[in-house]
PDB file of C-alpha atoms in Angstrom:
ATOM      1  CA  MET A   1       4.183  21.479 -19.111  1.00 53.00           C
ATOM      2  CA  THR A   2       3.728  20.097 -15.598  1.00 68.00           C
ATOM      3  CA  ASN A   3       4.140  16.406 -14.950  1.00 81.00           C
ATOM      4  CA  PRO A   4       1.172  14.434 -13.596  1.00 91.00           C
ATOM      5  CA  LEU A   5       0.718  13.867  -9.874  1.00 94.00           C
ATOM      6  CA  PHE A   6       0.968  10.370  -8.442  1.00 95.00           C
ATOM      7  CA  TYR A   7      -0.961   9.663  -5.271  1.00 94.00           C
ATOM      8  CA  ALA A   8      -0.094   7.466  -2.327  1.00 91.00           C
ATOM      9  CA  LYS A   9      -1.893   4.147  -1.877  1.00 91.00           C
ATOM     10  CA  ILE A  10      -3.444   2.259   0.992  1.00 93.00           C
ATOM     11  CA  ILE A  11      -3.786  -1.523   1.187  1.00 91.00           C
ATOM     12  CA  LEU A  12      -7.184  -1.811   2.865  1.00 95.00           C
ATOM     13  CA  PHE A  13      -6.980  -5.608   2.875  1.00 96.00           C
ATOM     14  CA  GLY A  14      -4.470  -8.242   1.832  1.00 94.00           C
ATOM     15  CA  GLU A  15      -1.160  -7.221   3.444  1.00 91.00           C
ATOM     16  CA  TYR A  16       1.064 -10.324   3.596  1.00 91.00           C
ATOM     17  CA  GLY A  17      -1.888 -12.511   2.529  1.00 91.00           C
ATOM     18  CA  MET A  18      -1.384 -11.470  -1.107  1.00 86.00           C
ATOM     19  CA  ILE A  19       2.032 -13.160  -1.006  1.00 84.00           C
ATOM     20  CA  GLU A  20       0.104 -16.385  -0.333  1.00 87.00           C
ATOM     21  CA  ASP A  21      -2.663 -15.803  -2.893  1.00 86.00           C
ATOM     22  CA  SER A  22      -5.291 -14.081  -0.763  1.00 93.00           C
ATOM     23  CA  GLN A  23      -7.418 -11.335  -2.284  1.00 95.00           C
ATOM     24  CA  GLY A  24      -6.303  -7.743  -1.871  1.00 94.00           C
ATOM     25  CA  LEU A  25      -8.054  -4.392  -2.047  1.00 95.00           C
ATOM     26  CA  VAL A  26      -5.850  -1.374  -2.672  1.00 91.00           C
ATOM     27  CA  VAL A  27      -7.017   2.214  -3.055  1.00 90.00           C
ATOM     28  CA  PRO A  28      -5.316   5.503  -4.024  1.00 90.00           C
ATOM     29  CA  TYR A  29      -4.979   8.127  -1.278  1.00 91.00           C
ATOM     30  CA  SER A  30      -4.807  11.677  -2.619  1.00 89.00           C
ATOM     31  CA  PHE A  31      -3.781  13.331   0.664  1.00 91.00           C
ATOM     32  CA  TYR A  32      -0.182  12.432  -0.205  1.00 93.00           C
ATOM     33  CA  LYS A  33       1.302  12.831  -3.670  1.00 95.00           C
ATOM     34  CA  GLY A  34       4.471  13.221  -5.690  1.00 96.00           C
ATOM     35  CA  THR A  35       5.581  14.486  -9.105  1.00 97.00           C
ATOM     36  CA  LEU A  36       8.814  14.750 -11.100  1.00 97.00           C
ATOM     37  CA  LYS A  37      10.167  18.310 -11.325  1.00 97.00           C
ATOM     38  CA  PHE A  38      13.277  20.243 -12.336  1.00 97.00           C
ATOM     39  CA  SER A  39      15.131  22.691 -10.115  1.00 97.00           C
ATOM     40  CA  ASP A  40      18.584  24.145  -9.438  1.00 97.00           C
ATOM     41  CA  LEU A  41      18.767  21.657  -6.527  1.00 97.00           C
ATOM     42  CA  SER A  42      19.432  24.436  -4.027  1.00 96.00           C
ATOM     43  CA  SER A  43      17.582  22.686  -1.186  1.00 97.00           C
ATOM     44  CA  GLU A  44      18.922  19.602   0.575  1.00 96.00           C
ATOM     45  CA  PHE A  45      15.684  17.699  -0.125  1.00 96.00           C
ATOM     46  CA  GLU A  46      15.940  18.334  -3.884  1.00 97.00           C
ATOM     47  CA  LEU A  47      19.640  17.468  -3.987  1.00 97.00           C
ATOM     48  CA  ASN A  48      19.128  14.209  -2.046  1.00 96.00           C
ATOM     49  CA  SER A  49      16.247  13.232  -4.299  1.00 97.00           C
ATOM     50  CA  ASN A  50      18.343  13.937  -7.407  1.00 98.00           C
ATOM     51  CA  ARG A  51      21.181  11.765  -6.029  1.00 97.00           C
ATOM     52  CA  HIS A  52      18.743   8.929  -5.298  1.00 96.00           C
ATOM     53  CA  LEU A  53      17.448   9.160  -8.869  1.00 98.00           C
ATOM     54  CA  GLN A  54      21.035   8.979 -10.127  1.00 98.00           C
ATOM     55  CA  LYS A  55      21.636   5.708  -8.230  1.00 97.00           C
ATOM     56  CA  TYR A  56      18.261   4.360  -9.315  1.00 97.00           C
ATOM     57  CA  SER A  57      18.989   5.137 -12.977  1.00 98.00           C
ATOM     58  CA  GLU A  58      22.061   2.857 -12.761  1.00 97.00           C
ATOM     59  CA  PHE A  59      19.833   0.033 -11.491  1.00 97.00           C
ATOM     60  CA  LEU A  60      17.337   0.643 -14.324  1.00 97.00           C
ATOM     61  CA  THR A  61      20.146   0.614 -16.912  1.00 96.00           C
ATOM     62  CA  VAL A  62      20.859  -3.070 -16.263  1.00 95.00           C
ATOM     63  CA  LEU A  63      17.220  -4.077 -15.709  1.00 94.00           C
ATOM     64  CA  ASP A  64      16.047  -6.224 -18.616  1.00 92.00           C
ATOM     65  CA  LEU A  65      12.437  -5.152 -19.229  1.00 92.00           C
ATOM     66  CA  SER A  66      10.362  -6.723 -22.033  1.00 88.00           C
ATOM     67  CA  ASP A  67      10.158  -4.763 -25.299  1.00 88.00           C
ATOM     68  CA  ASP A  68       6.616  -3.491 -24.697  1.00 89.00           C
ATOM     69  CA  PHE A  69       7.680  -1.824 -21.447  1.00 94.00           C
ATOM     70  CA  LYS A  70      11.156  -0.481 -22.252  1.00 95.00           C
ATOM     71  CA  LEU A  71      12.273   2.829 -20.717  1.00 97.00           C
ATOM     72  CA  ASP A  72      14.206   5.663 -22.339  1.00 97.00           C
ATOM     73  CA  ILE A  73      17.038   5.553 -19.789  1.00 97.00           C
ATOM     74  CA  GLU A  74      19.211   8.033 -21.709  1.00 97.00           C
ATOM     75  CA  SER A  75      16.513  10.741 -21.454  1.00 98.00           C
ATOM     76  CA  PHE A  76      16.061   9.893 -17.770  1.00 98.00           C
ATOM     77  CA  LYS A  77      19.809  10.249 -17.071  1.00 98.00           C
ATOM     78  CA  ASN A  78      19.971  13.447 -19.117  1.00 98.00           C
ATOM     79  CA  ASP A  79      17.080  14.935 -17.116  1.00 98.00           C
ATOM     80  CA  ILE A  80      18.765  13.917 -13.843  1.00 98.00           C
ATOM     81  CA  SER A  81      21.901  15.822 -14.870  1.00 98.00           C
ATOM     82  CA  ASN A  82      19.631  18.814 -15.582  1.00 98.00           C
ATOM     83  CA  GLY A  83      18.198  18.882 -12.050  1.00 98.00           C
ATOM     84  CA  LEU A  84      15.355  16.334 -12.051  1.00 98.00           C
ATOM     85  CA  PHE A  85      14.010  15.387  -8.609  1.00 98.00           C
ATOM     86  CA  PHE A  86      10.883  13.783  -7.150  1.00 97.00           C
ATOM     87  CA  ASP A  87       8.844  16.378  -5.277  1.00 97.00           C
ATOM     88  CA  SER A  88       6.795  14.340  -2.836  1.00 96.00           C
ATOM     89  CA  ASN A  89       5.075  14.702   0.535  1.00 95.00           C
ATOM     90  CA  ILE A  90       4.468  10.935   0.778  1.00 93.00           C
ATOM     91  CA  PRO A  91       6.067   9.848   4.076  1.00 89.00           C
ATOM     92  CA  GLN A  92       8.679   7.108   3.710  1.00 84.00           C
ATOM     93  CA  GLY A  93       8.366   3.987   5.835  1.00 80.00           C
ATOM     94  CA  TYR A  94       4.667   4.603   6.494  1.00 84.00           C
ATOM     95  CA  GLY A  95       3.150   1.898   4.293  1.00 81.00           C
ATOM     96  CA  VAL A  96       1.483   4.334   1.891  1.00 86.00           C
ATOM     97  CA  GLY A  97       3.609   3.744  -1.211  1.00 80.00           C
ATOM     98  CA  SER A  98       6.370   6.352  -1.388  1.00 88.00           C
ATOM     99  CA  SER A  99       8.516   4.190  -3.691  1.00 91.00           C
ATOM    100  CA  GLY A 100       5.423   3.083  -5.656  1.00 92.00           C
ATOM    101  CA  ALA A 101       4.571   6.661  -6.608  1.00 94.00           C
ATOM    102  CA  LEU A 102       8.158   7.303  -7.727  1.00 96.00           C
ATOM    103  CA  VAL A 103       8.257   4.150  -9.891  1.00 97.00           C
ATOM    104  CA  ALA A 104       4.879   5.070 -11.448  1.00 96.00           C
ATOM    105  CA  ALA A 105       6.042   8.624 -12.208  1.00 97.00           C
ATOM    106  CA  ILE A 106       9.257   7.418 -13.882  1.00 98.00           C
ATOM    107  CA  PHE A 107       7.426   4.790 -15.934  1.00 97.00           C
ATOM    108  CA  GLU A 108       4.785   7.294 -17.073  1.00 96.00           C
ATOM    109  CA  LYS A 109       7.396   9.837 -18.197  1.00 97.00           C
ATOM    110  CA  TYR A 110      10.057   7.562 -19.699  1.00 97.00           C
ATOM    111  CA  SER A 111       8.246   4.498 -21.076  1.00 96.00           C
ATOM    112  CA  ILE A 112       8.839   4.294 -24.832  1.00 95.00           C
ATOM    113  CA  SER A 113       5.412   2.786 -25.699  1.00 90.00           C
ATOM    114  CA  LYS A 114       2.846   5.020 -24.033  1.00 87.00           C
ATOM    115  CA  LEU A 115      -0.115   3.371 -22.300  1.00 86.00           C
ATOM    116  CA  ASN A 116      -3.460   4.893 -21.428  1.00 84.00           C
ATOM    117  CA  PRO A 117      -4.366   3.835 -17.846  1.00 80.00           C
ATOM    118  CA  GLU A 118      -8.063   4.218 -18.676  1.00 79.00           C
ATOM    119  CA  ASN A 119      -8.170   1.441 -21.249  1.00 84.00           C
ATOM    120  CA  ILE A 120      -5.436  -1.004 -20.254  1.00 87.00           C
ATOM    121  CA  SER A 121      -6.609  -4.581 -20.843  1.00 85.00           C
ATOM    122  CA  LYS A 122      -6.742  -7.023 -17.941  1.00 84.00           C
ATOM    123  CA  ASP A 123      -3.841  -8.932 -19.516  1.00 86.00           C
ATOM    124  CA  ASN A 124      -1.683  -5.798 -19.787  1.00 88.00           C
ATOM    125  CA  LEU A 125      -2.525  -4.896 -16.175  1.00 89.00           C
ATOM    126  CA  LYS A 126      -0.991  -8.204 -15.149  1.00 88.00           C
ATOM    127  CA  LYS A 127       2.124  -7.629 -17.290  1.00 91.00           C
ATOM    128  CA  LEU A 128       2.467  -4.060 -16.018  1.00 93.00           C
ATOM    129  CA  LYS A 129       2.267  -5.271 -12.417  1.00 91.00           C
ATOM    130  CA  ALA A 130       5.174  -7.671 -13.114  1.00 91.00           C
ATOM    131  CA  VAL A 131       7.223  -4.865 -14.725  1.00 95.00           C
ATOM    132  CA  PHE A 132       6.554  -2.589 -11.756  1.00 95.00           C
ATOM    133  CA  GLY A 133       7.591  -5.419  -9.428  1.00 92.00           C
ATOM    134  CA  GLU A 134      10.986  -5.569 -11.153  1.00 94.00           C
ATOM    135  CA  MET A 135      11.371  -1.780 -11.071  1.00 96.00           C
ATOM    136  CA  GLU A 136      10.420  -1.518  -7.379  1.00 94.00           C
ATOM    137  CA  SER A 137      12.612  -4.433  -6.269  1.00 91.00           C
ATOM    138  CA  TYR A 138      15.431  -1.856  -6.013  1.00 93.00           C
ATOM    139  CA  PHE A 139      13.727  -0.411  -2.919  1.00 88.00           C
ATOM    140  CA  HIS A 140      12.446  -3.512  -1.087  1.00 75.00           C
ATOM    141  CA  GLY A 141      14.441  -6.483  -2.357  1.00 75.00           C
ATOM    142  CA  LYS A 142      11.213  -8.140  -3.527  1.00 76.00           C
ATOM    143  CA  SER A 143       8.079  -6.397  -4.747  1.00 81.00           C
ATOM    144  CA  SER A 144       4.691  -7.550  -6.027  1.00 79.00           C
ATOM    145  CA  GLY A 145       4.460  -4.402  -8.191  1.00 86.00           C
ATOM    146  CA  MET A 146       1.118  -3.616  -6.616  1.00 83.00           C
ATOM    147  CA  ASP A 147       2.030  -0.226  -5.126  1.00 85.00           C
ATOM    148  CA  PRO A 148       3.320   1.334  -8.358  1.00 92.00           C
ATOM    149  CA  LEU A 149       0.363  -0.138 -10.260  1.00 91.00           C
ATOM    150  CA  ILE A 150      -2.145   1.560  -7.951  1.00 88.00           C
ATOM    151  CA  CYS A 151      -0.206   4.838  -8.090  1.00 92.00           C
ATOM    152  CA  TYR A 152      -0.028   4.603 -11.892  1.00 93.00           C
ATOM    153  CA  MET A 153      -3.681   3.673 -12.455  1.00 91.00           C
ATOM    154  CA  ASN A 154      -4.993   5.982  -9.711  1.00 89.00           C
ATOM    155  CA  LEU A 155      -7.983   3.659  -9.325  1.00 89.00           C
ATOM    156  CA  PRO A 156      -9.031   1.086  -6.699  1.00 92.00           C
ATOM    157  CA  ILE A 157      -7.770  -2.370  -7.674  1.00 92.00           C
ATOM    158  CA  LEU A 158      -9.097  -5.734  -6.543  1.00 94.00           C
ATOM    159  CA  ILE A 159      -6.476  -8.458  -6.537  1.00 91.00           C
ATOM    160  CA  GLU A 160      -8.430 -11.658  -7.094  1.00 90.00           C
ATOM    161  CA  ASN A 161      -5.369 -13.917  -6.762  1.00 84.00           C
ATOM    162  CA  LYS A 162      -1.732 -13.983  -7.902  1.00 77.00           C
ATOM    163  CA  GLU A 163      -2.806 -14.253 -11.513  1.00 78.00           C
ATOM    164  CA  ASN A 164      -5.815 -11.951 -11.748  1.00 85.00           C
ATOM    165  CA  LEU A 165      -6.537  -8.365 -10.837  1.00 87.00           C
ATOM    166  CA  ASP A 166      -9.013  -5.800 -12.068  1.00 87.00           C
ATOM    167  CA  ARG A 167     -10.323  -2.304 -11.477  1.00 88.00           C
ATOM    168  CA  VAL A 168     -13.166  -2.134  -8.992  1.00 91.00           C
ATOM    169  CA  ASN A 169     -15.660   0.431  -7.735  1.00 88.00           C
ATOM    170  CA  ILE A 170     -15.526   1.288  -4.041  1.00 88.00           C
ATOM    171  CA  PRO A 171     -18.964   2.111  -2.543  1.00 84.00           C
ATOM    172  CA  GLU A 172     -19.491   5.885  -2.410  1.00 79.00           C
ATOM    173  CA  GLY A 173     -18.425   7.369   0.914  1.00 74.00           C
ATOM    174  CA  GLU A 174     -21.133   9.251   2.799  1.00 75.00           C
ATOM    175  CA  LYS A 175     -21.529  11.381   5.910  1.00 81.00           C
ATOM    176  CA  GLY A 176     -22.243   8.601   8.386  1.00 87.00           C
ATOM    177  CA  LYS A 177     -21.037   7.856  11.919  1.00 94.00           C
ATOM    178  CA  GLY A 178     -18.666   5.149  10.735  1.00 96.00           C
ATOM    179  CA  ALA A 179     -15.148   5.678   9.400  1.00 96.00           C
ATOM    180  CA  ILE A 180     -11.959   4.111   8.134  1.00 97.00           C
ATOM    181  CA  PHE A 181      -9.004   6.059   9.496  1.00 97.00           C
ATOM    182  CA  LEU A 182      -5.229   6.055   9.821  1.00 97.00           C
ATOM    183  CA  ILE A 183      -3.356   6.193  13.134  1.00 97.00           C
ATOM    184  CA  ASP A 184       0.224   7.443  13.180  1.00 95.00           C
ATOM    185  CA  SER A 185       2.364   5.027  15.208  1.00 95.00           C
ATOM    186  CA  GLY A 186       4.999   7.759  15.556  1.00 92.00           C
ATOM    187  CA  ILE A 187       7.819   5.680  14.103  1.00 92.00           C
ATOM    188  CA  THR A 188       8.826   4.711  10.575  1.00 90.00           C
ATOM    189  CA  GLY A 189       8.785   1.078   9.557  1.00 86.00           C
ATOM    190  CA  GLU A 190      11.087  -0.774   7.180  1.00 85.00           C
ATOM    191  CA  THR A 191       9.448  -3.184   4.755  1.00 82.00           C
ATOM    192  CA  GLY A 192      12.459  -5.501   4.232  1.00 81.00           C
ATOM    193  CA  PRO A 193      12.912  -6.712   7.840  1.00 89.00           C
ATOM    194  CA  MET A 194       9.150  -7.173   8.317  1.00 91.00           C
ATOM    195  CA  ILE A 195       8.863  -9.322   5.191  1.00 88.00           C
ATOM    196  CA  GLN A 196      11.859 -11.311   6.458  1.00 91.00           C
ATOM    197  CA  ILE A 197       9.976 -12.012   9.737  1.00 95.00           C
ATOM    198  CA  PHE A 198       6.926 -13.111   7.736  1.00 95.00           C
ATOM    199  CA  PHE A 199       8.941 -15.575   5.641  1.00 94.00           C
ATOM    200  CA  GLU A 200      10.578 -16.955   8.795  1.00 95.00           C
ATOM    201  CA  LYS A 201       7.108 -17.553  10.258  1.00 96.00           C
ATOM    202  CA  MET A 202       6.020 -19.241   7.009  1.00 96.00           C
ATOM    203  CA  LYS A 203       8.621 -21.950   7.655  1.00 96.00           C
ATOM    204  CA  THR A 204       6.469 -23.340  10.486  1.00 96.00           C
ATOM    205  CA  GLU A 205       3.585 -25.538   9.434  1.00 96.00           C
ATOM    206  CA  GLY A 206       1.235 -24.243  12.149  1.00 97.00           C
ATOM    207  CA  PHE A 207       1.564 -20.654  10.959  1.00 97.00           C
ATOM    208  CA  ARG A 208       1.118 -21.612   7.291  1.00 96.00           C
ATOM    209  CA  LYS A 209      -2.029 -23.546   8.196  1.00 96.00           C
ATOM    210  CA  THR A 210      -3.649 -20.751  10.222  1.00 97.00           C
ATOM    211  CA  LEU A 211      -2.741 -18.169   7.558  1.00 96.00           C
ATOM    212  CA  LYS A 212      -4.432 -20.199   4.833  1.00 94.00           C
ATOM    213  CA  GLU A 213      -7.417 -21.416   6.860  1.00 95.00           C
ATOM    214  CA  GLU A 214      -8.176 -18.339   8.959  1.00 97.00           C
ATOM    215  CA  PHE A 215      -6.424 -15.136   7.886  1.00 97.00           C
ATOM    216  CA  ILE A 216      -7.171 -15.533   4.175  1.00 97.00           C
ATOM    217  CA  ARG A 217     -10.792 -16.535   4.879  1.00 97.00           C
ATOM    218  CA  TYR A 218     -11.448 -13.470   7.098  1.00 98.00           C
ATOM    219  CA  ASN A 219      -9.547 -11.183   4.728  1.00 97.00           C
ATOM    220  CA  ASN A 220     -11.503 -12.272   1.628  1.00 97.00           C
ATOM    221  CA  ALA A 221     -14.809 -12.119   3.513  1.00 98.00           C
ATOM    222  CA  CYS A 222     -14.029  -8.518   4.582  1.00 98.00           C
ATOM    223  CA  ILE A 223     -13.361  -7.494   0.977  1.00 97.00           C
ATOM    224  CA  GLU A 224     -16.530  -9.137  -0.302  1.00 97.00           C
ATOM    225  CA  SER A 225     -18.818  -7.558   2.318  1.00 97.00           C
ATOM    226  CA  PHE A 226     -17.123  -4.134   2.085  1.00 96.00           C
ATOM    227  CA  LEU A 227     -17.617  -3.972  -1.690  1.00 96.00           C
ATOM    228  CA  LYS A 228     -21.290  -4.922  -1.192  1.00 94.00           C
ATOM    229  CA  LYS A 229     -21.534  -2.354   1.634  1.00 93.00           C
ATOM    230  CA  ASP A 230     -22.847  -5.140   3.852  1.00 94.00           C
ATOM    231  CA  MET A 231     -21.573  -3.766   7.160  1.00 94.00           C
ATOM    232  CA  ASN A 232     -22.693  -6.400   9.700  1.00 96.00           C
ATOM    233  CA  PRO A 233     -20.755  -9.338   8.213  1.00 98.00           C
ATOM    234  CA  PHE A 234     -17.971  -6.856   7.410  1.00 98.00           C
ATOM    235  CA  PHE A 235     -17.392  -5.947  11.070  1.00 98.00           C
ATOM    236  CA  ARG A 236     -17.870  -9.550  12.194  1.00 98.00           C
ATOM    237  CA  ASN A 237     -15.025 -10.736   9.968  1.00 98.00           C
ATOM    238  CA  LEU A 238     -12.978  -7.621  10.661  1.00 98.00           C
ATOM    239  CA  LYS A 239     -12.925  -8.424  14.377  1.00 98.00           C
ATOM    240  CA  LYS A 240     -11.667 -11.944  13.607  1.00 98.00           C
ATOM    241  CA  LEU A 241      -9.034 -10.509  11.255  1.00 98.00           C
ATOM    242  CA  SER A 242      -7.880  -7.962  13.830  1.00 98.00           C
ATOM    243  CA  TYR A 243      -7.694 -10.610  16.561  1.00 98.00           C
ATOM    244  CA  TRP A 244      -5.777 -12.971  14.266  1.00 98.00           C
ATOM    245  CA  ALA A 245      -3.195 -10.241  13.546  1.00 98.00           C
ATOM    246  CA  TYR A 246      -2.947  -9.448  17.274  1.00 98.00           C
ATOM    247  CA  GLU A 247      -2.080 -13.096  17.908  1.00 97.00           C
ATOM    248  CA  HIS A 248       0.139 -13.838  14.902  1.00 97.00           C
ATOM    249  CA  PHE A 249       1.595 -10.538  13.651  1.00 97.00           C
ATOM    250  CA  ARG A 250       2.905  -9.256  17.008  1.00 95.00           C
ATOM    251  CA  PRO A 251       6.408  -8.385  15.716  1.00 95.00           C
ATOM    252  CA  MET A 252       4.766  -6.213  13.020  1.00 96.00           C
ATOM    253  CA  ILE A 253       2.598  -4.252  15.493  1.00 97.00           C
ATOM    254  CA  PRO A 254       4.468  -1.161  16.761  1.00 95.00           C
ATOM    255  CA  GLU A 255       4.833  -1.108  20.541  1.00 94.00           C
ATOM    256  CA  SER A 256       3.029   2.233  20.789  1.00 94.00           C
ATOM    257  CA  ILE A 257      -0.054   0.638  19.211  1.00 97.00           C
ATOM    258  CA  PHE A 258      -0.163  -2.661  21.073  1.00 96.00           C
ATOM    259  CA  ASN A 259      -2.414  -1.602  23.974  1.00 97.00           C
ATOM    260  CA  ILE A 260      -4.919   0.336  21.871  1.00 98.00           C
ATOM    261  CA  TRP A 261      -5.150  -2.616  19.468  1.00 98.00           C
ATOM    262  CA  LYS A 262      -6.288  -4.817  22.372  1.00 98.00           C
ATOM    263  CA  LYS A 263      -8.547  -2.051  23.713  1.00 98.00           C
ATOM    264  CA  GLY A 264     -10.416  -1.993  20.400  1.00 98.00           C
ATOM    265  CA  LEU A 265     -10.927  -5.746  20.439  1.00 98.00           C
ATOM    266  CA  ASP A 266     -12.104  -5.743  24.080  1.00 98.00           C
ATOM    267  CA  SER A 267     -14.517  -2.809  23.687  1.00 98.00           C
ATOM    268  CA  ASN A 268     -15.700  -3.473  20.087  1.00 98.00           C
ATOM    269  CA  ALA A 269     -15.537   0.328  19.637  1.00 98.00           C
ATOM    270  CA  TYR A 270     -13.052   0.013  16.764  1.00 98.00           C
ATOM    271  CA  TYR A 271     -10.765  -2.586  15.184  1.00 98.00           C
ATOM    272  CA  LEU A 272      -7.191  -2.103  13.998  1.00 98.00           C
ATOM    273  CA  LYS A 273      -5.140  -3.787  11.292  1.00 97.00           C
ATOM    274  CA  LEU A 274      -1.775  -3.320   9.633  1.00 96.00           C
ATOM    275  CA  CYS A 275      -1.415  -0.772   6.845  1.00 93.00           C
ATOM    276  CA  GLY A 276       1.243  -2.316   4.622  1.00 86.00           C
ATOM    277  CA  SER A 277       4.027  -4.334   6.229  1.00 88.00           C
ATOM    278  CA  GLY A 278       3.796  -2.802   9.721  1.00 92.00           C
ATOM    279  CA  GLY A 279       6.690  -2.285  12.099  1.00 93.00           C
ATOM    280  CA  GLY A 280       5.824   1.417  12.211  1.00 93.00           C
ATOM    281  CA  GLY A 281       4.164   3.992   9.993  1.00 92.00           C
ATOM    282  CA  TYR A 282       0.384   4.001   9.815  1.00 95.00           C
ATOM    283  CA  ILE A 283      -2.095   1.552  11.289  1.00 97.00           C
ATOM    284  CA  LEU A 284      -5.595   1.254   9.816  1.00 98.00           C
ATOM    285  CA  GLY A 285      -8.653   1.716  12.028  1.00 98.00           C
ATOM    286  CA  PHE A 286     -12.298   0.824  11.332  1.00 98.00           C
ATOM    287  CA  THR A 287     -15.258   1.908  13.447  1.00 98.00           C
ATOM    288  CA  LYS A 288     -19.046   2.180  13.349  1.00 96.00           C
ATOM    289  CA  ASP A 289     -18.846   5.267  15.581  1.00 97.00           C
ATOM    290  CA  TYR A 290     -15.885   7.519  14.870  1.00 97.00           C
ATOM    291  CA  ALA A 291     -16.701  10.075  17.595  1.00 97.00           C
ATOM    292  CA  LYS A 292     -16.504   7.329  20.233  1.00 97.00           C
ATOM    293  CA  ALA A 293     -13.327   5.798  18.768  1.00 98.00           C
ATOM    294  CA  GLU A 294     -11.694   9.216  18.525  1.00 97.00           C
ATOM    295  CA  LYS A 295     -12.254   9.819  22.239  1.00 97.00           C
ATOM    296  CA  MET A 296     -10.764   6.431  23.119  1.00 97.00           C
ATOM    297  CA  LEU A 297      -7.742   7.108  20.912  1.00 98.00           C
ATOM    298  CA  GLU A 298      -6.959  10.505  22.339  1.00 96.00           C
ATOM    299  CA  GLY A 299      -3.291  11.459  22.073  1.00 96.00           C
ATOM    300  CA  PHE A 300      -2.824   9.641  18.767  1.00 97.00           C
ATOM    301  CA  GLN A 301      -2.657  11.485  15.455  1.00 96.00           C
ATOM    302  CA  LYS A 302      -5.482  10.293  13.211  1.00 97.00           C
ATOM    303  CA  GLU A 303      -6.665  10.927   9.642  1.00 94.00           C
ATOM    304  CA  VAL A 304     -10.084   9.875   8.360  1.00 95.00           C
ATOM    305  CA  ILE A 305      -9.868   8.408   4.866  1.00 93.00           C
ATOM    306  CA  TYR A 306     -13.443   7.155   4.304  1.00 93.00           C
ATOM    307  CA  ARG A 307     -16.844   7.757   5.921  1.00 91.00           C
ATOM    308  CA  PHE A 308     -19.903   5.504   5.898  1.00 90.00           C
TER     309      PHE A 308
END
């Protein structure tokens, strides 16, 4: 029997803001995926993955999860000794949830009380997110649990605030001129150091004030208008959000992206924002006219993830 596939995820809106109670909109991205498999570990990739799982199993052994969400660690360890590895093409350090997919896959296979993602109550969603946060903290030091939750549910999730989240329907994509796309910055990013920079910035009152009064307002307005497919206010707020990030998230914007970020703001041909914690990996792009944006972004590797 083959194990289920777990897809990557993309935070469309809410990176960093969710730490401070902004809304967030996170969607699965099926271009990248991972699954647990067995092999004789003859390739270096498989052997490395198996060794990582071994170390991770030690962390999970001492993790005190609540009774409803306990894992069968003995089975997990036994499978690791029999050649278990995580077969994944999700790039690491790209902000698309490589560790989230792994955590989701392990939970799905080894949780003692099985859950059905299709009918999890809102209350259990919240509890599951907290459990996933504990499980993923091994990789990032601190985790909201959002990435594994998206990978596990394989559905778009709207984070209303720190306490509430729910499944949500994304407007159907269509063959229009507009697009949401990913740009490859060409370097990997590390979540830990970027989050450290964010918390350092949060120590200054001016930054805290502008985050709460501007960033969160633009971010939430973008989510609201996107879900209503109301594109004029969407792009209006998106420009403000992109400009705010250009001013305040400079350390998180990869150097290779800096000039094209400004070019988008100056020309209004497209707007860029961080995809995850930044520092490298992917950057998100939004445009009303993808053909025009594509020309302006020549030389950069791009992937369209949504058309409108």
